[in-house]
Structures are given as structure tokens and as C-alpha cells.
mmCIF file of C-alpha atoms in Angstrom:
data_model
loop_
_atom_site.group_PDB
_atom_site.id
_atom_site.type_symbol
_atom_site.label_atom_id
_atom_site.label_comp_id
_atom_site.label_asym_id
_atom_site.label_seq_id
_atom_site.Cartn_x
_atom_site.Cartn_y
_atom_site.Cartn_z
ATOM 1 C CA UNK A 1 11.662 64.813 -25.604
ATOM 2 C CA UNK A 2 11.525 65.812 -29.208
ATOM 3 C CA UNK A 3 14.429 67.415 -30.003
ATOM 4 C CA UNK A 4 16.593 66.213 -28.008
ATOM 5 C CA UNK A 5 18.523 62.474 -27.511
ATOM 6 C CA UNK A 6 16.823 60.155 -25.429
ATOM 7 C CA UNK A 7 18.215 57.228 -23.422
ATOM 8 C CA UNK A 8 15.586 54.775 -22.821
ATOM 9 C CA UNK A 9 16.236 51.464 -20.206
ATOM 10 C CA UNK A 10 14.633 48.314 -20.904
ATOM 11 C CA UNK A 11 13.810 45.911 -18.433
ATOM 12 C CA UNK A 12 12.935 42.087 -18.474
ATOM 13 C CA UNK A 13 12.331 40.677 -15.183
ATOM 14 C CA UNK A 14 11.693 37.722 -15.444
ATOM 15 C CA UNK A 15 10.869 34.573 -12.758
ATOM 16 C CA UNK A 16 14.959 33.870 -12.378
ATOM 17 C CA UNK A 17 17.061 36.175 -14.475
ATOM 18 C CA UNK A 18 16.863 40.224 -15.566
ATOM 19 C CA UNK A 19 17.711 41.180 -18.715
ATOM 20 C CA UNK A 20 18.352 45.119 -19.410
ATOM 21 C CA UNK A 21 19.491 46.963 -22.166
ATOM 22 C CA UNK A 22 20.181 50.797 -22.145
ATOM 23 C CA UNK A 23 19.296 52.754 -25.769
ATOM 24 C CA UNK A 24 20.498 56.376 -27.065
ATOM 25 C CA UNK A 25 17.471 56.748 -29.406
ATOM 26 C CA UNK A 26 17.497 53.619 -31.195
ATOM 27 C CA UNK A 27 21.395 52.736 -30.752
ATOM 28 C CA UNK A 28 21.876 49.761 -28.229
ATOM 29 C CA UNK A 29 24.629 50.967 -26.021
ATOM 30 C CA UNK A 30 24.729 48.421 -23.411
ATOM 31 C CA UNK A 31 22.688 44.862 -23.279
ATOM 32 C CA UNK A 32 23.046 42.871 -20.475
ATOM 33 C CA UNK A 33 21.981 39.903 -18.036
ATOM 34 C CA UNK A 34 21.436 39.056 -14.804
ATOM 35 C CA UNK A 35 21.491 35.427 -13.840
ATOM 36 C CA UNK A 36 19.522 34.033 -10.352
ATOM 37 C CA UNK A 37 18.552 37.609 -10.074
ATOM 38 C CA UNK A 38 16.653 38.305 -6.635
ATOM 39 C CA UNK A 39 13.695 40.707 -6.787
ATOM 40 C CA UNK A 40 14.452 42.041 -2.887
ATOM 41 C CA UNK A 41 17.705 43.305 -3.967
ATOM 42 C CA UNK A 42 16.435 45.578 -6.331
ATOM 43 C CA UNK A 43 18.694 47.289 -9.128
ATOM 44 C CA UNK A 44 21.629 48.342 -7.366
ATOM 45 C CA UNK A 45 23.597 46.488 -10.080
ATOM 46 C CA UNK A 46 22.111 48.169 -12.730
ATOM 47 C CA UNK A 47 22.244 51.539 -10.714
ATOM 48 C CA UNK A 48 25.853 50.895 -10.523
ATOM 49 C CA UNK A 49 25.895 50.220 -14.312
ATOM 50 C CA UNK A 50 24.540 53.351 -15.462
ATOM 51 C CA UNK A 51 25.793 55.919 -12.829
ATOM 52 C CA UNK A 52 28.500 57.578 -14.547
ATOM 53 C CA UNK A 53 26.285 57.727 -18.119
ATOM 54 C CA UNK A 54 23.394 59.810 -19.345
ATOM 55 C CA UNK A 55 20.334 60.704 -17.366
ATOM 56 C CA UNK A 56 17.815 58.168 -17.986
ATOM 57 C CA UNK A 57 14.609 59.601 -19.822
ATOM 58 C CA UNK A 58 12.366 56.428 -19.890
ATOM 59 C CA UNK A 59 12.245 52.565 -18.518
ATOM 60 C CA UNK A 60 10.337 50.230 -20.323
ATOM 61 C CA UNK A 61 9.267 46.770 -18.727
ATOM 62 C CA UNK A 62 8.360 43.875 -20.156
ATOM 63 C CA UNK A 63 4.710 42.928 -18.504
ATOM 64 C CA UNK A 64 3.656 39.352 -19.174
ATOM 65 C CA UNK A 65 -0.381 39.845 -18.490
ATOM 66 C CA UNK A 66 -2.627 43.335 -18.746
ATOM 67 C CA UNK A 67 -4.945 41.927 -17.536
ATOM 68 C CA UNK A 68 -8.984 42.858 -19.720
ATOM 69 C CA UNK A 69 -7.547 46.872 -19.132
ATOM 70 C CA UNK A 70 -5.042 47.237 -20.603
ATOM 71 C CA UNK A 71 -3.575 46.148 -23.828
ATOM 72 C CA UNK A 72 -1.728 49.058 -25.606
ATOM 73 C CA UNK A 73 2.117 50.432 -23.573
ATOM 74 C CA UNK A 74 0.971 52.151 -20.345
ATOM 75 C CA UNK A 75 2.786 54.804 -18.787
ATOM 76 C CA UNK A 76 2.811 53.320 -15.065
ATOM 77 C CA UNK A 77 1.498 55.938 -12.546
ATOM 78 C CA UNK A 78 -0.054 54.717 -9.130
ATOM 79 C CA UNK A 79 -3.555 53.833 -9.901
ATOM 80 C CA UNK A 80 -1.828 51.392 -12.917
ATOM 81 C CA UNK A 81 0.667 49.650 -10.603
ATOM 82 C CA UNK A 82 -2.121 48.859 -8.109
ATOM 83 C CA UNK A 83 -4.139 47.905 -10.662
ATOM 84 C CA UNK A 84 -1.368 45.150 -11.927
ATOM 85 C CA UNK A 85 -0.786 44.073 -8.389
ATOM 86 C CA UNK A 86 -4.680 42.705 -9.027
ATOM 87 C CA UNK A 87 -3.187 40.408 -12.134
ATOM 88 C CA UNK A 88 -0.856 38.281 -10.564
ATOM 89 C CA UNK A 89 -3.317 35.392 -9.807
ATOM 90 C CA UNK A 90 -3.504 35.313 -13.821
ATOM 91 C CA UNK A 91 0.224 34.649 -14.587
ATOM 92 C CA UNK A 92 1.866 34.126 -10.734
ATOM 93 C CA UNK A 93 4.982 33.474 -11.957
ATOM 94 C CA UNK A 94 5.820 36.321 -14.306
ATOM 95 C CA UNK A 95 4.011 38.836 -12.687
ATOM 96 C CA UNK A 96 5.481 39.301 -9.534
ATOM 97 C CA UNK A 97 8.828 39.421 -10.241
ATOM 98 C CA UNK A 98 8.141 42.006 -12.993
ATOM 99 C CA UNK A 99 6.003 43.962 -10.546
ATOM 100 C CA UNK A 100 9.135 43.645 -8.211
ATOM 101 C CA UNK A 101 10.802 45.269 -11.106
ATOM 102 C CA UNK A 102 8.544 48.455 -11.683
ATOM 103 C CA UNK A 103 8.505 49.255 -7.788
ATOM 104 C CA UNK A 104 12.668 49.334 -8.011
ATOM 105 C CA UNK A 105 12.912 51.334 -11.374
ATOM 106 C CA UNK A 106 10.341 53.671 -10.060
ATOM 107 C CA UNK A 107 12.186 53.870 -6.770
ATOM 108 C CA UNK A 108 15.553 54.170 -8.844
ATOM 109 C CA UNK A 109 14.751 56.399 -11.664
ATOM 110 C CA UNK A 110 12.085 59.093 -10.285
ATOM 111 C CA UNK A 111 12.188 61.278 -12.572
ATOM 112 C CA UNK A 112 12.231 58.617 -15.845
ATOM 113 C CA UNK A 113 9.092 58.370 -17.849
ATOM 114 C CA UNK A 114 7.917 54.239 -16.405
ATOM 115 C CA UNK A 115 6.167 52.382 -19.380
ATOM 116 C CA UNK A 116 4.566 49.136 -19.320
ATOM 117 C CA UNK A 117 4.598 46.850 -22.497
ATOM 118 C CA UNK A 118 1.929 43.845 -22.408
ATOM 119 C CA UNK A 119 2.675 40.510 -23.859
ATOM 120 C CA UNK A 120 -0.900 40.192 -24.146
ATOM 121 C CA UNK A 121 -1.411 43.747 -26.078
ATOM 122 C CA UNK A 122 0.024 41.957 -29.346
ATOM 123 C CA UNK A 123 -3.190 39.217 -29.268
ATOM 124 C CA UNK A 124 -5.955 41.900 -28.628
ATOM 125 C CA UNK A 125 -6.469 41.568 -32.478
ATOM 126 C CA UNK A 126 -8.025 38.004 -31.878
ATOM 127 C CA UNK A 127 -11.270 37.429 -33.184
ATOM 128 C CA UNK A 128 -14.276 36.445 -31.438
ATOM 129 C CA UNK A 129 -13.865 32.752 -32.711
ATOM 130 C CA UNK A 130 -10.649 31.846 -31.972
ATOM 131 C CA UNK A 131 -10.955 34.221 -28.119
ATOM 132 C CA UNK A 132 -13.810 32.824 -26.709
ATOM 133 C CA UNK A 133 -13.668 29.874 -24.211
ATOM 134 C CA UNK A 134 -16.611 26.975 -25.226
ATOM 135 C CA UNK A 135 -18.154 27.070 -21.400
ATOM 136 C CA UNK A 136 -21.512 29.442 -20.707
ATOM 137 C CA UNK A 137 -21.565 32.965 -21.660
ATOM 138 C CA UNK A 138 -22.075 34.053 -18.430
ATOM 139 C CA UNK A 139 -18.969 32.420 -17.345
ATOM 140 C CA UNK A 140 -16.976 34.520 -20.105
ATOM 141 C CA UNK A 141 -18.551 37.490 -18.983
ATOM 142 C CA UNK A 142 -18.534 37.311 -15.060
ATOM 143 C CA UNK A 143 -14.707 36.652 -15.144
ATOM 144 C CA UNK A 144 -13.607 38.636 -18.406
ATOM 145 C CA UNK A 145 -12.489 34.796 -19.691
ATOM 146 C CA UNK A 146 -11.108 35.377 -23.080
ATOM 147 C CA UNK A 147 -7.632 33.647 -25.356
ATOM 148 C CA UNK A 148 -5.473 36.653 -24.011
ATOM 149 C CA UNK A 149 -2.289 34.786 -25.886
ATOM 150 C CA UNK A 150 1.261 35.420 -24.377
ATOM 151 C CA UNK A 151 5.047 36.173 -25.601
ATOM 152 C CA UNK A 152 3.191 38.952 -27.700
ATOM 153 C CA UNK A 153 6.249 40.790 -27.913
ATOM 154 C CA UNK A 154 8.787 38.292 -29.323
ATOM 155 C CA UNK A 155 6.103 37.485 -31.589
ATOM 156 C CA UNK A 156 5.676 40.534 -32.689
ATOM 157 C CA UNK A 157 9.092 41.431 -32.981
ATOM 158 C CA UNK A 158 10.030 37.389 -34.778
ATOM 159 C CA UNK A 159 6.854 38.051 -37.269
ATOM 160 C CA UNK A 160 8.389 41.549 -38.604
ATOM 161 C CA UNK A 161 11.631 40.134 -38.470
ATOM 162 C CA UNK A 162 11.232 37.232 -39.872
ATOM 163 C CA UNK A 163 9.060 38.672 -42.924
ATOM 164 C CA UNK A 164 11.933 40.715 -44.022
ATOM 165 C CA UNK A 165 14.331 38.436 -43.550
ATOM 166 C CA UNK A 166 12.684 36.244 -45.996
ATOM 167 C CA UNK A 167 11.635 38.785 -48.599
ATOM 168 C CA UNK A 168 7.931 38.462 -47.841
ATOM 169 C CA UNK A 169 5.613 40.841 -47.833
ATOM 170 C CA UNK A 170 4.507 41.700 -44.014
ATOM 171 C CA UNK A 171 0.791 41.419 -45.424
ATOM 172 C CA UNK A 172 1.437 37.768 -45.255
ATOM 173 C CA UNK A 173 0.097 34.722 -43.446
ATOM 174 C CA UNK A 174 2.850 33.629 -41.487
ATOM 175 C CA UNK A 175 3.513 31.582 -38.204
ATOM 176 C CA UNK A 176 5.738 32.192 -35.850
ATOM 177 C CA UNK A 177 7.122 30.446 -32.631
ATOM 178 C CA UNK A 178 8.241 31.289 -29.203
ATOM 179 C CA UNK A 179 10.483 28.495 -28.355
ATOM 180 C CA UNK A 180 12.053 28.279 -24.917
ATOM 181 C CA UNK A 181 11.455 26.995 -21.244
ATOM 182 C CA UNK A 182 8.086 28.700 -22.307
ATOM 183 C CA UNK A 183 6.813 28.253 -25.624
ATOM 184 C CA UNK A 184 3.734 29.106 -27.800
ATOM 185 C CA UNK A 185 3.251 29.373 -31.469
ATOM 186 C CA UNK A 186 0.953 32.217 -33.185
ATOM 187 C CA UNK A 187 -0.903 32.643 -36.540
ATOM 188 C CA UNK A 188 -0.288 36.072 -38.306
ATOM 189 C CA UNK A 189 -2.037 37.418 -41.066
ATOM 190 C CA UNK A 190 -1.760 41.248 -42.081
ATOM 191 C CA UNK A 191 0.727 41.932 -39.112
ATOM 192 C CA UNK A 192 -1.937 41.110 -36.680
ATOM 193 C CA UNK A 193 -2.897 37.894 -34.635
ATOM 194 C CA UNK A 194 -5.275 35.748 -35.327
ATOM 195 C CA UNK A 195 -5.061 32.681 -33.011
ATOM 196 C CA UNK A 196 -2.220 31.880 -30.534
ATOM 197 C CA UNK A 197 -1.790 28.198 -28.565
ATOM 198 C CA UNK A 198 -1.603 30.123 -24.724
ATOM 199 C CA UNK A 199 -4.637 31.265 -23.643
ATOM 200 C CA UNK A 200 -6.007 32.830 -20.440
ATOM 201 C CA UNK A 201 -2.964 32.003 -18.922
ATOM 202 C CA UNK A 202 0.410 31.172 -19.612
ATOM 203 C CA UNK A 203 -0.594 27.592 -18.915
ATOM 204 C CA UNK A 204 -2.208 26.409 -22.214
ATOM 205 C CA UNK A 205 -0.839 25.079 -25.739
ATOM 206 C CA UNK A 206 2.260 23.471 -26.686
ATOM 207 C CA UNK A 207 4.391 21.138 -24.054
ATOM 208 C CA UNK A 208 7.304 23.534 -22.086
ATOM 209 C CA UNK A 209 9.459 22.743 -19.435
ATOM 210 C CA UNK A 210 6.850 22.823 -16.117
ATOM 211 C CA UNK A 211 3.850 23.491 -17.748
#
């Protein structure tokens, strides 16, 4: 694609609402929600949106858990979307309706590059001490238990933000918080986390609105 502009749609479907935006390069050109939005019926609204505008070159989707695999954005072929359908007992209401999402866009846009973005990719830079779960080893490694840490990408995207906002250098130790119907706070040191309050699930840490 080098070269050449780019439009790139990004997806976040969540448990009730979708939020999309649509991107020439790195210019916003549309940013949008969908309230009480209903997995079975797809993205004919957002087909409709886009229908009379550029060719769309890449879909990104927000993916709440990677499961121990993967970490790093994924470009979603078959093997990877049956491989997430195996994840959705670790976050079962965030996964399925953004699974729900990758089956339409896939479905809608064929011929678009599909890439998956991990909430969990952002904590992979947890060390040992703050990761591991005080039960028996064997425990940790039969079922891959581990402080996977969630929200990774507003995290990310609030610590670099938030460091320039404030004149500070990113190399800083700095904490940042995720505060909505979901919440979670996360220690950041050197751009990279250290220790998050979710753990391996989006169950754990601070007090939200049914968890």
C-alpha cells in the first residue's frame, strides 16, 4: 500500500454499542456510533455509510482477549478467527460480539486487509512478579493462568497522551486509568506495563458497574 492513500475502518464492537471510524491515512474522516447495536444484523449501516466513498484497504477491530497466542495486531485469516472463537469463555461478554464483528467485516469487505488489535497485547510486558497467580505452578502452567491485564489500548493510547500533554518525558513512571462501566488502572514505566488491576479476566480489580 506504500505509495498510495489508504483508507483504513476501525471497528469497536462492543457488548451493546459499535463504534467505527473511517481514516484516509491518518486523517479521521468519519467517527461514528451505534447505540443497542445487534450483532445478527451485521453492518449494513455502516455498508450504507461508506458505499459511495473510497475502497476500503484495511479494518481494524478492537479484540478484548488474545488469548496466551497472540499478543501483537494479527492479520485475521481462518485458522486465527477459529482460534478466537476458542477465547470467549475468557472474556464472554466482549468476545462474542466482537467476533460477531470480524465475521460481518470479513463478509462485507473481502478484499480489505482484517486486523485484530488485543487489549491484552499492551500488558505482555508484565513481569513475572506482578503476572503470576499465587496458586501451584502446575495450575499456571496446565491452564496458561497468567495477569493478562485489559483496556490495553486506551491505556496505551491515555499513557502517550497523557505524557505529552503534561510535558513529561514518556520514559516516565506514570499511572493511568480506564474509567467507565469497565474500569482498571495500570502502572507505566518506560512506555511499557508493569502491573495492571484486571487480570485473567476482565473480572478482577477496581469496583465497575456489574463486575
Amino acid at each position: 500500500m506504500a505509495g498510495r492513500t489508504v483508507h483504513t475502518l476501525v471497528i469497536n464492537a462492543g457488548s451493546s454499542s459499535l463504534k467505527w471510524q473511517l481514516f484516509q491515512d491518518e486523517r479521521l474522516l468519519r467517527d461514528e456510533l451505534i447505540e443497542r447495536w445487534d450483532p445478527a444484523a451485521g453492518f449494513d449501516d455502516i455498508v450504507e455509510a461508506v458505499a459511495d466513498g473510497p475502497t476500503i484497504d484495511a479494518v481494524g477491530h478492537r479484540v478484548v482477549h488474545g488469548g496466551p497466542l497472540l499478543r501483537d495486531p494479527t492479520v485475521i485469516t481462518d485458522d486465527v478467527a477459529r482460534y478466537l472463537e476458542t477465547t470467549i469463555d475468557l472474556a464472554p461478554l466482549h468476545q462474542p460480539p466482537a467476533l460477531a464483528g470480524i465475521a460481518a467485516a470479513r463478509e462485507a469487505f473481502p478484499n480489505a486487509t482484517q486486523i485484530a488489535c488485543f487489549d491484552t497485547g499492551f500488558h505482555k510486558t508484565i513481569g513475572a512478579a506482578a503476572a503470576t497467580y499465587a496458586v501451584p505452578a502446575e495450575w499456571n502452567e496446565r491452564w496458561q493462568l497468567r495477569r493478562y491485564g485489559f483496556h490495553g489500548l486506551s491505556h496505551g493510547y491515555a499513557f502517550a497522551a497523557g505524557a505529552d500533554l503534561a510535558g513529561i518525558s514518556r520514559d516516565s513512571r506514570i499511572l493511568t486509568a480506564h474509567l467507565g462501566s469497565g474500569a482498571s488502572l495500570c502502572a507505566v514505566r518506560g512506555a511499557q506495563s508493569v502491573d495492571t488491576t484486571m487480570g485473567f479476566t476482565p473480572l478482577e480489580g477496581l469496583v465497575m458497574a456489574t463486575r
